[in-house]
Amino acid sequence: MMQEKLDIQFKSLKRYKLSFSLLVVTLLLNLITLVLFVNGSDKFVGFTDYIKVSYMAFFTVLYTYFIYSWKNKPLSIVTPLLAMSLLQIVTVKWQQWSFGLNPFSVIGLSLNFDTVSISVNLLAIVMVGLAWQCRVFRHKAYVG
């Protein structure tokens, strides 16, 4: 009963609506990237193309789950969303290899050097801030 009251109170806050909008934008970017990659590849040449498609599909499904959970029980998904966003802030690309989570849908700053490219995901940084505020709300609600 208390959890339902907290969820209703939380859903009325501006940060809930901003976080939901950002999740939807991220899902759409992941979906667009996946569709463009699949349509842009005439046929999959190597094993790495299948890995990339699986990786993109995984993140599309994951963000769909985040949106579903955010609509139904938002306070239960705050910590996983915060962790996921923290891991997505920086992506390092070296030649054809990418190190970092979700390197395909990065909106942000990219620093290109001779063989290394470093991308900073601005959407993930904003999501970290919003998720942190949501976590503080949850902590204050439970503590008192």
Coordinates of C-alpha atoms in Angstrom, one line a residue:
M1 CA 0.0 0.0 0.0
M2 CA 2.8 2.4 0.9
Q3 CA 4.7 1.5 -2.3
E4 CA 1.6 2.3 -4.4
K5 CA 1.3 5.7 -2.7
L6 CA 5.0 6.4 -3.3
D7 CA 4.6 5.4 -7.0
I8 CA 1.7 7.7 -7.4
Q9 CA 3.5 10.6 -5.7
F10 CA 6.6 9.9 -7.8
K11 CA 4.7 9.8 -11.1
S12 CA 3.5 13.4 -10.5
L13 CA 7.0 14.7 -10.3
K14 CA 8.7 16.5 -13.3
R15 CA 11.8 14.2 -13.1
Y16 CA 9.6 11.2 -13.6
K17 CA 8.2 12.6 -16.8
L18 CA 11.6 13.7 -18.0
S19 CA 13.1 10.3 -17.3
F20 CA 10.3 8.6 -19.2
S21 CA 10.7 10.9 -22.2
L22 CA 14.5 10.2 -22.2
L23 CA 13.9 6.5 -22.0
V24 CA 11.5 6.7 -25.0
V25 CA 14.0 8.8 -27.0
T26 CA 16.8 6.3 -26.2
L27 CA 14.6 3.3 -27.2
L28 CA 13.7 5.1 -30.5
L29 CA 17.4 5.8 -31.2
N30 CA 18.3 2.1 -30.5
L31 CA 15.5 0.9 -32.8
I32 CA 16.4 3.3 -35.6
T33 CA 20.0 2.2 -35.4
L34 CA 19.1 -1.4 -35.4
V35 CA 16.8 -1.0 -38.5
L36 CA 19.4 1.1 -40.4
F37 CA 22.1 -1.5 -39.7
V38 CA 20.0 -4.4 -40.8
N39 CA 18.7 -2.6 -43.9
G40 CA 22.2 -1.2 -44.7
S41 CA 23.8 -4.6 -44.7
D42 CA 23.0 -6.5 -47.9
K43 CA 24.0 -9.7 -46.3
F44 CA 25.9 -10.4 -43.2
V45 CA 29.5 -11.0 -44.1
G46 CA 31.0 -12.2 -40.9
F47 CA 30.3 -13.4 -37.4
T48 CA 30.8 -9.9 -36.0
D49 CA 27.8 -8.6 -38.0
Y50 CA 25.6 -11.1 -36.2
I51 CA 27.1 -10.1 -32.8
K52 CA 26.4 -6.4 -33.6
V53 CA 22.7 -7.1 -34.5
S54 CA 22.3 -9.2 -31.4
Y55 CA 23.8 -6.5 -29.3
M56 CA 21.6 -3.8 -30.7
A57 CA 18.5 -6.0 -30.4
F58 CA 19.4 -6.8 -26.8
F59 CA 19.5 -3.1 -25.9
T60 CA 16.2 -2.4 -27.8
V61 CA 14.5 -5.1 -25.7
L62 CA 16.2 -3.9 -22.5
Y63 CA 15.0 -0.3 -23.0
T64 CA 11.5 -1.6 -23.8
Y65 CA 11.6 -3.5 -20.4
F66 CA 12.8 -0.3 -18.7
I67 CA 9.9 1.7 -20.2
Y68 CA 7.4 -1.0 -19.2
S69 CA 8.8 -1.1 -15.6
W70 CA 9.0 2.7 -15.4
K71 CA 5.3 3.0 -16.2
N72 CA 4.2 0.3 -13.8
K73 CA 6.7 0.4 -10.8
P74 CA 9.1 3.2 -11.4
L75 CA 10.9 3.2 -8.0
S76 CA 11.9 -0.5 -8.4
I77 CA 13.8 0.2 -11.6
V78 CA 15.8 3.2 -10.5
T79 CA 19.0 1.4 -9.3
P80 CA 19.3 -0.8 -12.5
L81 CA 18.7 2.3 -14.7
L82 CA 21.3 4.2 -12.8
A83 CA 23.9 1.5 -13.2
M84 CA 23.1 1.0 -16.8
S85 CA 23.4 4.7 -17.5
L86 CA 26.7 4.9 -15.7
L87 CA 28.1 2.2 -17.8
Q88 CA 27.0 3.9 -21.0
I89 CA 28.7 7.2 -20.5
V90 CA 32.0 6.5 -22.3
T91 CA 32.6 4.3 -25.3
V92 CA 36.1 3.8 -26.7
K93 CA 36.6 2.6 -30.3
W94 CA 39.9 1.3 -31.4
Q95 CA 40.1 0.4 -35.1
Q96 CA 37.0 -1.8 -35.5
W97 CA 36.5 -2.7 -31.9
S98 CA 34.2 -0.9 -29.5
F99 CA 34.6 -1.0 -25.7
G100 CA 31.6 0.2 -23.7
L101 CA 28.0 -0.4 -23.5
N102 CA 25.7 0.5 -26.4
P103 CA 28.3 2.1 -28.7
F104 CA 25.8 2.3 -31.5
S105 CA 23.4 5.0 -30.4
V106 CA 25.6 7.6 -28.9
I107 CA 24.4 11.2 -29.0
G108 CA 27.2 13.3 -27.6
L109 CA 30.8 14.3 -28.0
S110 CA 33.2 12.2 -30.0
L111 CA 37.0 12.8 -29.8
N112 CA 38.8 11.2 -32.7
F113 CA 42.5 10.5 -32.6
D114 CA 44.6 8.5 -35.1
T115 CA 43.5 5.0 -34.1
V116 CA 41.3 5.7 -31.1
S117 CA 37.9 7.4 -30.8
I118 CA 36.3 8.3 -27.5
S119 CA 32.6 9.0 -27.4
V120 CA 30.8 10.6 -24.5
N121 CA 27.1 9.9 -24.4
L122 CA 25.2 13.0 -23.3
L123 CA 21.9 11.1 -23.0
A124 CA 23.5 8.8 -20.5
I125 CA 24.9 11.7 -18.5
V126 CA 21.4 13.3 -18.3
M127 CA 19.8 9.9 -17.4
V128 CA 22.4 9.5 -14.6
G129 CA 21.4 12.8 -13.1
L130 CA 17.7 12.1 -13.4
A131 CA 18.1 8.5 -12.0
W132 CA 20.2 9.9 -9.1
Q133 CA 17.4 12.4 -8.3
C134 CA 14.9 9.6 -8.4
R135 CA 17.1 7.5 -6.1
V136 CA 17.3 10.4 -3.6
F137 CA 13.5 10.7 -3.7
R138 CA 13.1 7.0 -2.9
H139 CA 15.7 7.2 -0.1
K140 CA 14.0 10.2 1.5
A141 CA 10.6 8.6 1.2
Y142 CA 11.7 5.4 2.9
V143 CA 13.9 7.1 5.6
G144 CA 11.3 9.6 6.5

